[in-house]
Amino acid sequence: MKYVGKGYSIHDAESKVRGITTYAGDLRLSRMVHMALVTSTLPHAIVKEIDCSAALEMPGVVTVLHCFNTTEKKFSRYKRTRDIEVPEQERVFTDHPMFVGDRIAAVIAEDPATAHLAVNRIKVTYEELPAAETPIDTLNGVIDGMHPEGVVYEWVFDVGMSPAENETDLVQETTFRNDRVTHVAMENHVSVASYDEGLNELTIWSPNQSVYGMRYVVANYLEIPFNKIRMIKSTMGGSFGGKQECILEPVVGYVSWLLKRPVSLSLTREGSMTSAVCRAPLESKTRTVFSRDGKLKSVSMDTILDSGAYVGSSHGYVRTLGEMAVRNYSYSYLHYRGRAVTTNMPVSGGFRGWSSPECALILEYAMDQAAKKLDMDPIELRLKNVITEGDIDPFIHATFDKTRISECLTTGRERFNWYERRKRCVELSDDRFKIGVGMACGGHINGNYPDGADFSIVNMRVDEDGAVNVNVTLHDHGCGTVRVMQVIAGEVLGIDPEKISIREGDTYQTPEDVGCYASRSTHVIGAAVVKCGEALISAILNQAARCMGVPEDSLKYDSGEVYVKSDPGKRMTLKEIAIAAHYRFQESLDVKIQYRSPANPGVHGAHFARVRVDTWTGLVTVQEYLAVHDIGRAINPSMIVGQVQGAVQMGCGIALTETMTPKNPGTGRTVNSLRDYHVLNAFESPKVEVVLIEDPSNYGPFGAKGIGEVCFVPVSATIVSAVNNALGTDFNFIPMTPDKILDHLKVRRQ
Amino acid sequence: MKLTMTVNGQAVSFENILPTRRLIDILREDLQLKGTKEGCGEGECGACTVIMDGKAVDSCLLLACQLEGSEIITIEGLAKEGELDELQEAFVSHGAIQCGYCMPGMVMATKALLMENPAPTEAEIRNAIAGNICRCSGYSQIVSAVLSVKGSPEDVEES
């Protein structure tokens, strides 16, 4: 490999470090106005009156838009494609707010500071309605009728045959609870729109994961033809799944269409936390049956997920959790019941791993419990049950391909010195500090196969100067997908990756594509780039053969040049071939291919951690961390390591400190500031060793599989395992905050 | 009120500015220096960090009335004659940059550290950026980048 496997920075690193990269919030257009939102302060209410007079008096305020002077039409943030069935529940500005943070009105002003100041001058009169703060309230009928289509979405399914249970089997019931967390992408949610009334064309810039998906929502909402909406993916300051749903795009699109002026809307941090999207709290009751020798026989899961006020993606999310339960362990029977329950809380939605990390928390906790009861080593127990090559995913009826989870476990066990470290915990602990070692593993997907429109289109063109353009609908989240495609194209064509130009999503310029979700970018779009590169080489050879007047099979392509095999002195460069194509044959050296993903290989990781729990303060320090991943092929190891380490930081925070539940719940309010929402900082984040197991898959580009989500899957479960090992506890919830740890220790001492 | 200060080596003055106008708004809106980012608006995330009189500060927490006569350096002021500062180079070469939104603040916070302490230890670096959140990375490449430039003679001279 000439370029694959070397370390590269992200493609726009230098622009970012110079501070010259334009994010959507930096865009300024002529006649642009700025929006600031007025949101509900009650969890469930009817807006009786809005008094905007004081705001309208402020110099610089253009107008105030609100639920009584704008459309009543509704949209769904998640209906990004025709085949997603989800009710349209959300208005641009609502007179029936259903959570604290729901949009009621917006100030439109000539500059952002004025817009934000004017928000405080708007008076809203409400009639308060009964609110459901938890799914239990909803199931007890508190908000029956809030949405005409219902407030509970339920899935029940079984796969496999329920095996006979023996008296000697270990049958255990476990529960696991996740709290509500938020993505904390450093760039807040933002969108910019510009409507051209002469052309009836609407252009929207936003950091999003699918320009075509956003277009689908906005076009249907505004009843503008698809081909009159230009959706452009802007540089993304982090998503982690938070920017995959269509939240602000319909809002700015509508307002720009209404006012006939360009509009910019940047949420504040509070807005991103409460008005946009968060990860759902959920509780799962799980029954697992193991034979005495540790073979998992069956899993039965009953999950209740708090979808927040609008169902959004939650119905799909809670179903996927059940489907993820077969991506790491092989067993004969799964019974799954999942319910997404509407409440009067912020809207839940996609989060890195799309339910796989939550599934890992549930199953890994059950595994650790079973290991204790069966008196087995936790890694040994997992090795008896993880999937192996040849196993079939019972939901999609496809193999996991070359899955290497066993090797992740055994490699990690050795590298982490597992047995020795486990043993030494006691001697390293003292009265105050307790040391614990834990581990967890998990699996994920690579794309949507066999569901949805999982195809990619790539178009490559050689310019007259010999430069290669790759036109593809990418959405780099900030983790280096553009660079990955440069490296892949560079490897196929034998050209320095830096010299290859790659496009990102723009519905007027780049081809149709479902979007960058589900760890499909490298695996699916990358494979499409390989296929297109091969097609381009064929086209180059064909063109060169015509130029040189020799048969095509007498030529060889190598690193941007074509030569006659029997006479290597006779050669043409890409530049010469492109010029000849233009001026001798009146053609462009330009190819386009379609690629349909043929598989969905397993991708896995096993993580290991040592923690120290301070029993005086309840603070947990993650002292050491090892992540071992089955990656297929590492295209850009430097960014992979960075991504894995970032996932560990995020997963440790979610396990230990991050929660949107306030100290005094019961008002429908959540934590709404980074002052109270604690993500791990540089001082608290552990050092993370990353080991990559490379055994190329049969499908991805050069055998590569995804990493961005799977690296996050086992993290929180690993920390739960380690803390429970340190304290001898059975904590079955996250986050394990200092308060909760101290409360538990207090009870234990009594 | 009137305000005169220096931004990236250039004198700037305002004849009539609100005393409560935030430094970040002056930089981004009035001076069009959009490299400085707002992440939280309350001094928790560090994305808006700039250097004021040699110290790292949150530009979202400083008001115009606190700025008279101050010397501000923003991310745009680090490269000299188009050449990246050594610290910026190190961030690029160490793979420390992902989504990049925290980067202007992260670079300015560590630049301020190096100006004051040209040879910081790893713990000092981690402490100096404890108020700068990066959600993409585990901070390791950032720390490595800063460690790689510590104690270089040019750096001492510059500061």
Short mmCIF file of C-alpha atoms in Angstrom, two decimals, chain A residues 54-478:
data_model
loop_
_atom_site.label_atom_id
_atom_site.label_comp_id
_atom_site.label_asym_id
_atom_site.label_seq_id
_atom_site.Cartn_x
_atom_site.Cartn_y
_atom_site.Cartn_z
CA ALA A 54 -41.42 46.01 23.67
CA ALA A 55 -39.25 43.88 21.38
CA LEU A 56 -40.54 45.58 18.24
CA GLU A 57 -39.60 48.98 19.67
CA MET A 58 -35.92 48.04 19.81
CA PRO A 59 -33.80 49.56 17.03
CA GLY A 60 -32.57 46.77 14.75
CA VAL A 61 -35.53 44.46 15.34
CA VAL A 62 -37.14 43.62 11.99
CA THR A 63 -40.12 41.62 13.17
CA VAL A 64 -41.28 38.99 15.60
CA LEU A 65 -42.63 35.75 14.19
CA HIS A 66 -44.71 33.53 16.44
CA CYS A 67 -47.31 30.83 16.61
CA PHE A 68 -50.15 33.23 15.76
CA ASN A 69 -48.67 34.83 12.64
CA THR A 70 -47.01 31.83 10.98
CA THR A 71 -48.01 28.53 9.45
CA GLU A 72 -49.75 25.81 11.43
CA LYS A 73 -48.36 23.12 9.15
CA LYS A 74 -46.32 20.36 10.79
CA PHE A 75 -43.20 18.43 9.84
CA SER A 76 -41.20 15.51 11.17
CA ARG A 77 -37.51 16.07 11.80
CA TYR A 78 -36.87 12.41 11.05
CA LYS A 79 -38.79 11.84 7.82
CA ARG A 80 -35.68 12.16 5.71
CA THR A 81 -36.73 9.53 3.20
CA ARG A 82 -40.01 8.32 1.81
CA ASP A 83 -39.77 4.91 3.52
CA ILE A 84 -39.52 6.28 7.08
CA GLU A 85 -42.96 6.13 8.64
CA VAL A 86 -43.28 8.73 11.34
CA PRO A 87 -46.03 11.25 12.13
CA GLU A 88 -45.55 14.95 11.47
CA GLN A 89 -45.87 16.57 14.90
CA GLU A 90 -43.66 19.64 14.95
CA ARG A 91 -44.51 23.23 14.04
CA VAL A 92 -42.02 25.99 13.26
CA PHE A 93 -43.59 27.97 16.12
CA THR A 94 -46.20 26.26 18.24
CA ASP A 95 -49.14 27.51 20.29
CA HIS A 96 -49.16 24.16 22.09
CA PRO A 97 -45.66 23.78 23.53
CA MET A 98 -44.93 20.26 24.72
CA PHE A 99 -41.59 20.71 26.49
CA VAL A 100 -39.43 23.37 28.10
CA GLY A 101 -37.50 24.61 25.08
CA ASP A 102 -40.22 24.15 22.44
CA ARG A 103 -40.20 26.97 19.86
CA ILE A 104 -42.96 29.53 20.32
CA ALA A 105 -41.61 32.60 18.57
CA ALA A 106 -38.48 34.23 17.20
CA VAL A 107 -37.09 37.73 17.02
CA ILE A 108 -35.74 38.66 13.63
CA ALA A 109 -33.14 41.41 13.81
CA GLU A 110 -30.43 43.03 11.77
CA ASP A 111 -27.68 41.65 14.03
CA PRO A 112 -27.44 38.64 16.34
CA ALA A 113 -26.86 40.55 19.59
CA THR A 114 -30.04 42.63 19.10
CA ALA A 115 -32.07 39.52 18.32
CA HIS A 116 -30.94 37.88 21.56
CA LEU A 117 -31.53 41.00 23.67
CA ALA A 118 -35.01 41.47 22.23
CA VAL A 119 -36.03 37.92 23.17
CA ASN A 120 -36.08 39.01 26.81
CA ARG A 121 -38.67 41.67 25.99
CA ILE A 122 -41.29 39.24 24.75
CA LYS A 123 -44.07 38.32 27.16
CA VAL A 124 -45.85 35.00 26.72
CA THR A 125 -49.05 34.16 28.57
CA TYR A 126 -49.67 30.44 29.03
CA GLU A 127 -52.40 28.15 30.21
CA GLU A 128 -50.59 25.29 31.86
CA LEU A 129 -51.55 21.69 31.05
CA PRO A 130 -50.75 18.45 32.86
CA ALA A 131 -47.30 17.18 31.89
CA ALA A 132 -45.59 13.81 31.81
CA GLU A 133 -42.04 14.02 33.05
CA THR A 134 -41.38 10.30 32.71
CA PRO A 135 -42.72 7.47 30.56
CA ILE A 136 -44.50 6.15 33.65
CA ASP A 137 -46.61 9.34 33.78
CA THR A 138 -47.50 8.81 30.13
CA LEU A 139 -48.35 5.15 30.58
CA ASN A 140 -50.59 6.25 33.45
CA GLY A 141 -52.54 8.41 30.99
CA VAL A 142 -51.33 11.88 32.02
CA ILE A 143 -51.01 13.12 28.41
CA ASP A 144 -53.45 10.87 26.56
CA GLY A 145 -54.64 12.74 23.48
CA MET A 146 -51.67 15.15 23.34
CA HIS A 147 -50.85 13.78 19.90
CA PRO A 148 -53.86 12.48 17.94
CA GLU A 149 -51.79 9.54 16.61
CA GLY A 150 -50.96 8.36 20.12
CA VAL A 151 -48.12 8.66 22.61
CA VAL A 152 -46.69 5.13 22.73
CA TYR A 153 -44.87 3.32 19.90
CA GLU A 154 -44.30 -0.34 20.52
CA TRP A 155 -42.32 -3.11 18.85
CA VAL A 156 -42.44 -6.77 19.80
CA PHE A 157 -40.41 -9.38 17.98
CA ASP A 158 -38.83 -12.78 18.41
CA VAL A 159 -35.93 -14.27 16.51
CA GLY A 160 -34.81 -17.88 16.68
CA MET A 161 -36.35 -20.73 18.65
CA SER A 162 -36.67 -20.61 22.39
CA PRO A 163 -34.44 -23.40 23.73
CA ALA A 164 -35.54 -25.72 26.52
CA GLU A 165 -34.39 -24.43 29.91
CA ASN A 166 -32.78 -26.85 32.37
CA GLU A 167 -32.89 -26.73 36.13
CA THR A 168 -29.17 -26.21 36.18
CA ASP A 169 -29.35 -23.15 33.93
CA LEU A 170 -28.57 -19.74 35.34
CA VAL A 171 -31.67 -17.61 34.83
CA GLN A 172 -31.18 -13.98 35.80
CA GLU A 173 -33.17 -10.81 35.56
CA THR A 174 -31.30 -7.54 35.38
CA THR A 175 -32.32 -3.95 34.91
CA PHE A 176 -30.30 -1.10 33.46
CA ARG A 177 -31.09 2.60 33.43
CA ASN A 178 -29.60 5.34 31.24
CA ASP A 179 -30.07 9.00 31.99
CA ARG A 180 -30.73 11.77 29.45
CA VAL A 181 -27.50 13.11 27.95
CA THR A 182 -26.63 15.67 25.30
CA HIS A 183 -24.13 15.58 22.44
CA VAL A 184 -22.08 18.71 23.31
CA ALA A 185 -20.78 19.19 19.79
CA MET A 186 -18.69 22.31 20.26
CA GLU A 187 -20.48 24.00 17.36
CA ASN A 188 -24.06 24.65 18.40
CA HIS A 189 -26.95 23.84 16.09
CA VAL A 190 -27.02 26.37 13.26
CA SER A 191 -28.66 26.90 9.87
CA VAL A 192 -28.63 29.63 7.25
CA ALA A 193 -31.21 29.99 4.48
CA SER A 194 -31.58 32.24 1.48
CA TYR A 195 -34.76 32.26 -0.62
CA ASP A 196 -34.75 33.70 -4.14
CA GLU A 197 -38.37 34.57 -4.92
CA GLY A 198 -37.65 35.22 -8.59
CA LEU A 199 -36.37 31.71 -9.12
CA ASN A 200 -38.45 30.14 -6.33
CA GLU A 201 -35.14 28.64 -5.19
CA LEU A 202 -34.17 28.08 -1.59
CA THR A 203 -30.55 27.55 -0.53
CA ILE A 204 -29.79 26.24 2.96
CA TRP A 205 -26.39 25.82 4.57
CA SER A 206 -26.13 23.67 7.65
CA PRO A 207 -23.80 21.18 9.30
CA ASN A 208 -25.86 18.08 8.61
CA GLN A 209 -25.40 14.41 7.85
CA SER A 210 -27.57 14.18 4.75
CA VAL A 211 -28.19 17.00 2.29
CA TYR A 212 -30.70 14.87 0.40
CA GLY A 213 -32.46 13.87 3.61
CA MET A 214 -32.74 17.51 4.72
CA ARG A 215 -34.00 18.43 1.25
CA TYR A 216 -36.73 15.80 1.49
CA VAL A 217 -38.09 17.32 4.70
CA VAL A 218 -37.80 20.97 3.64
CA ALA A 219 -39.17 20.45 0.13
CA ASN A 220 -42.23 18.60 1.39
CA TYR A 221 -42.77 21.12 4.14
CA LEU A 222 -42.55 24.23 1.97
CA GLU A 223 -44.04 22.55 -1.11
CA ILE A 224 -41.10 23.64 -3.22
CA PRO A 225 -39.99 21.12 -5.91
CA PHE A 226 -36.96 19.03 -4.92
CA ASN A 227 -34.91 20.53 -7.72
CA LYS A 228 -35.46 24.06 -6.43
CA ILE A 229 -33.88 23.40 -3.06
CA ARG A 230 -30.14 23.63 -2.78
CA MET A 231 -29.02 22.05 0.46
CA ILE A 232 -25.34 22.55 1.27
CA LYS A 233 -23.45 20.76 3.99
CA SER A 234 -21.24 23.28 5.78
CA THR A 235 -18.12 22.51 7.79
CA MET A 236 -19.33 20.57 10.79
CA GLY A 237 -18.11 21.43 14.26
CA GLY A 238 -19.01 17.98 15.58
CA SER A 239 -22.27 16.06 15.37
CA PHE A 240 -22.10 12.73 17.24
CA GLY A 241 -25.53 12.09 15.76
CA GLY A 242 -27.03 15.32 17.01
CA LYS A 243 -27.06 16.98 13.60
CA GLN A 244 -28.56 14.07 11.69
CA GLU A 245 -32.13 15.16 12.17
CA CYS A 246 -33.82 18.01 10.35
CA ILE A 247 -34.47 20.48 13.16
CA LEU A 248 -33.52 24.03 12.19
CA GLU A 249 -33.49 23.65 8.39
CA PRO A 250 -37.30 23.84 8.02
CA VAL A 251 -37.36 26.78 10.43
CA VAL A 252 -34.83 28.96 8.58
CA GLY A 253 -36.18 27.78 5.21
CA TYR A 254 -39.68 28.85 6.14
CA VAL A 255 -38.60 32.20 7.62
CA SER A 256 -36.42 33.07 4.61
CA TRP A 257 -39.29 32.12 2.28
CA LEU A 258 -41.67 34.28 4.35
CA LEU A 259 -39.44 37.35 4.69
CA LYS A 260 -37.67 37.05 1.33
CA ARG A 261 -34.37 37.71 3.07
CA PRO A 262 -31.43 35.49 4.00
CA VAL A 263 -31.75 34.25 7.58
CA SER A 264 -29.19 32.91 10.06
CA LEU A 265 -30.13 30.99 13.19
CA SER A 266 -27.43 29.92 15.65
CA LEU A 267 -28.72 28.28 18.80
CA THR A 268 -27.15 29.17 22.10
CA ARG A 269 -25.69 26.33 24.15
CA GLU A 270 -28.91 26.28 26.16
CA GLY A 271 -30.82 26.02 22.90
CA SER A 272 -28.69 23.12 21.68
CA MET A 273 -29.18 21.33 24.97
CA THR A 274 -32.91 21.85 25.43
CA SER A 275 -34.49 22.85 22.10
CA ALA A 276 -32.66 20.59 19.67
CA VAL A 277 -32.09 16.92 20.49
CA CYS A 278 -30.68 14.72 23.23
CA ARG A 279 -30.04 11.02 23.89
CA ALA A 280 -33.06 9.33 25.42
CA PRO A 281 -33.21 8.10 28.97
CA LEU A 282 -34.18 4.45 28.89
CA GLU A 283 -34.74 1.55 31.18
CA SER A 284 -34.46 -2.06 30.14
CA LYS A 285 -35.46 -5.17 32.03
CA THR A 286 -33.59 -8.14 30.71
CA ARG A 287 -33.88 -11.85 31.32
CA THR A 288 -30.87 -13.90 30.29
CA VAL A 289 -30.49 -17.67 30.45
CA PHE A 290 -27.06 -19.30 30.55
CA SER A 291 -26.14 -22.95 30.67
CA ARG A 292 -23.90 -23.87 33.63
CA ASP A 293 -20.86 -23.89 31.38
CA GLY A 294 -21.53 -20.29 30.43
CA LYS A 295 -23.27 -20.53 27.07
CA LEU A 296 -25.85 -17.81 26.58
CA LYS A 297 -29.07 -19.51 25.51
CA SER A 298 -31.60 -16.73 25.30
CA VAL A 299 -32.19 -13.05 25.90
CA SER A 300 -35.48 -11.38 26.63
CA MET A 301 -35.49 -7.59 26.77
CA ASP A 302 -38.19 -5.11 27.65
CA THR A 303 -37.11 -1.54 26.98
CA ILE A 304 -38.89 1.71 27.66
CA LEU A 305 -37.39 4.76 26.02
CA ASP A 306 -38.38 8.35 26.75
CA SER A 307 -38.80 9.89 23.30
CA GLY A 308 -39.49 13.37 24.59
CA ALA A 309 -42.30 15.50 23.19
CA TYR A 310 -42.04 14.49 19.52
CA VAL A 311 -41.43 10.93 18.46
CA GLY A 312 -38.78 11.88 15.88
CA SER A 313 -36.40 8.96 15.43
CA SER A 314 -37.25 7.32 18.76
CA HIS A 315 -39.56 4.68 17.34
CA GLY A 316 -36.75 3.52 15.05
CA TYR A 317 -34.15 3.92 17.76
CA VAL A 318 -35.92 1.66 20.24
CA ARG A 319 -36.48 -0.98 17.54
CA THR A 320 -32.81 -0.82 16.53
CA LEU A 321 -31.78 -1.46 20.13
CA GLY A 322 -33.38 -4.88 19.82
CA GLU A 323 -31.66 -5.51 16.51
CA MET A 324 -28.29 -4.53 17.97
CA ALA A 325 -28.69 -7.26 20.59
CA VAL A 326 -27.47 -9.82 18.03
CA ARG A 327 -24.44 -7.91 16.74
CA ASN A 328 -22.01 -9.11 19.39
CA TYR A 329 -23.22 -12.38 20.89
CA SER A 330 -24.55 -15.52 19.27
CA TYR A 331 -27.47 -17.26 20.98
CA SER A 332 -30.52 -19.15 19.88
CA TYR A 333 -33.39 -16.94 20.93
CA LEU A 334 -34.15 -13.26 21.39
CA HIS A 335 -37.47 -11.88 22.55
CA TYR A 336 -37.68 -8.14 22.34
CA ARG A 337 -40.25 -5.61 23.41
CA GLY A 338 -39.40 -1.95 22.95
CA ARG A 339 -41.56 1.06 23.60
CA ALA A 340 -40.84 4.68 22.69
CA VAL A 341 -42.98 6.71 25.03
CA THR A 342 -43.79 10.37 24.46
CA THR A 343 -43.27 12.71 27.43
CA ASN A 344 -43.08 16.45 27.98
CA MET A 345 -39.32 16.48 27.94
CA PRO A 346 -36.77 17.60 25.29
CA VAL A 347 -36.88 15.57 22.08
CA SER A 348 -34.71 12.47 22.00
CA GLY A 349 -32.94 11.39 18.87
CA GLY A 350 -29.91 9.93 17.20
CA PHE A 351 -26.71 9.67 19.19
CA ARG A 352 -23.39 8.10 18.22
CA GLY A 353 -23.90 4.34 17.91
CA TRP A 354 -27.66 4.68 17.52
CA SER A 355 -28.67 2.45 20.47
CA SER A 356 -25.71 0.08 20.25
CA PRO A 357 -23.92 1.65 23.27
CA GLU A 358 -27.16 1.44 25.26
CA CYS A 359 -27.53 -2.19 24.20
CA ALA A 360 -23.94 -2.85 25.30
CA LEU A 361 -24.68 -1.35 28.72
CA ILE A 362 -27.65 -3.70 29.11
CA LEU A 363 -25.96 -6.87 27.86
CA GLU A 364 -22.51 -6.27 29.31
CA TYR A 365 -24.02 -5.63 32.71
CA ALA A 366 -25.90 -8.93 32.39
CA MET A 367 -22.67 -10.64 31.33
CA ASP A 368 -20.75 -9.30 34.34
CA GLN A 369 -23.55 -10.39 36.66
CA ALA A 370 -23.61 -13.85 35.10
CA ALA A 371 -19.84 -14.18 35.35
CA LYS A 372 -20.07 -13.52 39.08
CA LYS A 373 -22.87 -16.03 39.56
CA LEU A 374 -21.20 -18.67 37.41
CA ASP A 375 -17.86 -17.93 39.09
CA MET A 376 -16.24 -17.42 35.72
CA ASP A 377 -13.76 -14.89 34.45
CA PRO A 378 -15.72 -12.17 32.58
CA ILE A 379 -13.54 -12.45 29.48
CA GLU A 380 -13.82 -16.24 29.42
CA LEU A 381 -17.60 -15.94 29.60
CA ARG A 382 -17.65 -13.54 26.68
CA LEU A 383 -15.30 -15.68 24.61
CA LYS A 384 -17.79 -18.52 24.89
CA ASN A 385 -20.54 -16.36 23.43
CA VAL A 386 -19.24 -13.80 20.95
CA ILE A 387 -20.08 -14.20 17.29
CA THR A 388 -17.59 -15.78 14.94
CA GLU A 389 -16.97 -15.73 11.21
CA GLY A 390 -19.80 -17.49 9.44
CA ASP A 391 -22.47 -16.53 11.97
CA ILE A 392 -25.56 -14.99 10.43
CA ASP A 393 -27.32 -11.85 11.63
CA PRO A 394 -30.87 -13.19 12.04
CA PHE A 395 -32.45 -9.82 11.27
CA ILE A 396 -30.77 -9.15 7.96
CA HIS A 397 -29.94 -12.74 7.04
CA ALA A 398 -26.39 -11.79 6.15
CA THR A 399 -23.05 -12.92 7.55
CA PHE A 400 -20.89 -10.85 9.85
CA ASP A 401 -18.04 -11.50 7.40
CA LYS A 402 -14.57 -11.49 8.95
CA THR A 403 -15.49 -10.53 12.46
CA ARG A 404 -12.62 -10.55 14.96
CA ILE A 405 -14.25 -9.95 18.33
CA SER A 406 -12.60 -13.03 19.88
CA GLU A 407 -9.23 -11.70 18.85
CA CYS A 408 -10.06 -8.26 20.27
CA LEU A 409 -10.79 -9.96 23.60
CA THR A 410 -7.71 -12.18 23.69
CA THR A 411 -5.37 -9.46 22.42
CA GLY A 412 -6.73 -7.03 24.96
CA ARG A 413 -6.53 -9.58 27.76
CA GLU A 414 -2.85 -10.05 27.11
CA ARG A 415 -2.00 -6.43 26.40
CA PHE A 416 -3.85 -5.21 29.49
CA ASN A 417 -2.31 -7.93 31.60
CA TRP A 418 -5.87 -8.69 32.70
CA TYR A 419 -5.41 -11.46 35.24
CA GLU A 420 -2.51 -9.77 36.97
CA ARG A 421 -4.23 -6.40 37.07
CA ARG A 422 -7.48 -7.87 38.36
CA LYS A 423 -5.58 -9.61 41.11
CA ARG A 424 -3.63 -6.53 42.16
CA CYS A 425 -6.74 -4.37 42.70
CA VAL A 426 -7.06 -5.42 46.32
CA GLU A 427 -3.46 -4.71 47.25
CA LEU A 428 -3.55 -1.34 45.45
CA SER A 429 -6.72 -0.32 47.30
CA ASP A 430 -6.75 1.20 50.76
CA ASP A 431 -9.43 2.44 53.14
CA ARG A 432 -10.10 5.50 51.05
CA PHE A 433 -9.22 4.63 47.46
CA LYS A 434 -10.65 1.52 45.83
CA ILE A 435 -9.12 0.24 42.62
CA GLY A 436 -11.14 -1.75 40.09
CA VAL A 437 -10.59 -3.29 36.69
CA GLY A 438 -13.37 -3.88 34.20
CA MET A 439 -14.03 -4.62 30.58
CA ALA A 440 -16.79 -4.71 28.02
CA CYS A 441 -17.22 -5.40 24.36
CA GLY A 442 -19.68 -4.54 21.65
CA GLY A 443 -20.50 -4.67 17.98
CA HIS A 444 -21.99 -2.42 15.38
CA ILE A 445 -23.02 -2.18 11.76
CA ASN A 446 -21.46 -0.88 8.54
CA GLY A 447 -24.17 0.90 6.64
CA ASN A 448 -27.88 0.30 6.22
CA TYR A 449 -27.71 -2.91 4.17
CA PRO A 450 -30.11 -4.44 3.36
CA ASP A 451 -32.52 -1.63 4.26
CA GLY A 452 -33.11 1.78 2.80
CA ALA A 453 -31.53 3.37 -0.21
CA ASP A 454 -28.00 2.24 0.67
CA PHE A 455 -26.33 3.22 -2.60
CA SER A 456 -23.65 5.72 -3.44
CA ILE A 457 -22.77 7.48 -6.66
CA VAL A 458 -19.28 8.69 -7.44
CA ASN A 459 -18.16 10.79 -10.35
CA MET A 460 -14.47 11.33 -11.16
CA ARG A 461 -13.04 13.77 -13.66
CA VAL A 462 -9.54 14.57 -14.81
CA ASP A 463 -9.01 18.27 -15.49
CA GLU A 464 -6.81 19.66 -18.24
CA ASP A 465 -3.91 20.06 -15.83
CA GLY A 466 -4.14 16.39 -14.86
CA ALA A 467 -5.82 17.07 -11.50
CA VAL A 468 -8.42 14.55 -10.28
CA ASN A 469 -11.82 15.60 -8.92
CA VAL A 470 -13.97 13.20 -6.96
CA ASN A 471 -17.58 14.27 -6.85
CA VAL A 472 -19.31 12.44 -4.03
CA THR A 473 -21.87 13.35 -1.42
CA LEU A 474 -19.82 13.27 1.73
CA HIS A 475 -20.62 14.81 5.09
CA ASP A 476 -17.40 15.01 7.08
CA HIS A 477 -18.42 15.29 10.74
CA GLY A 478 -14.98 16.60 11.57
#
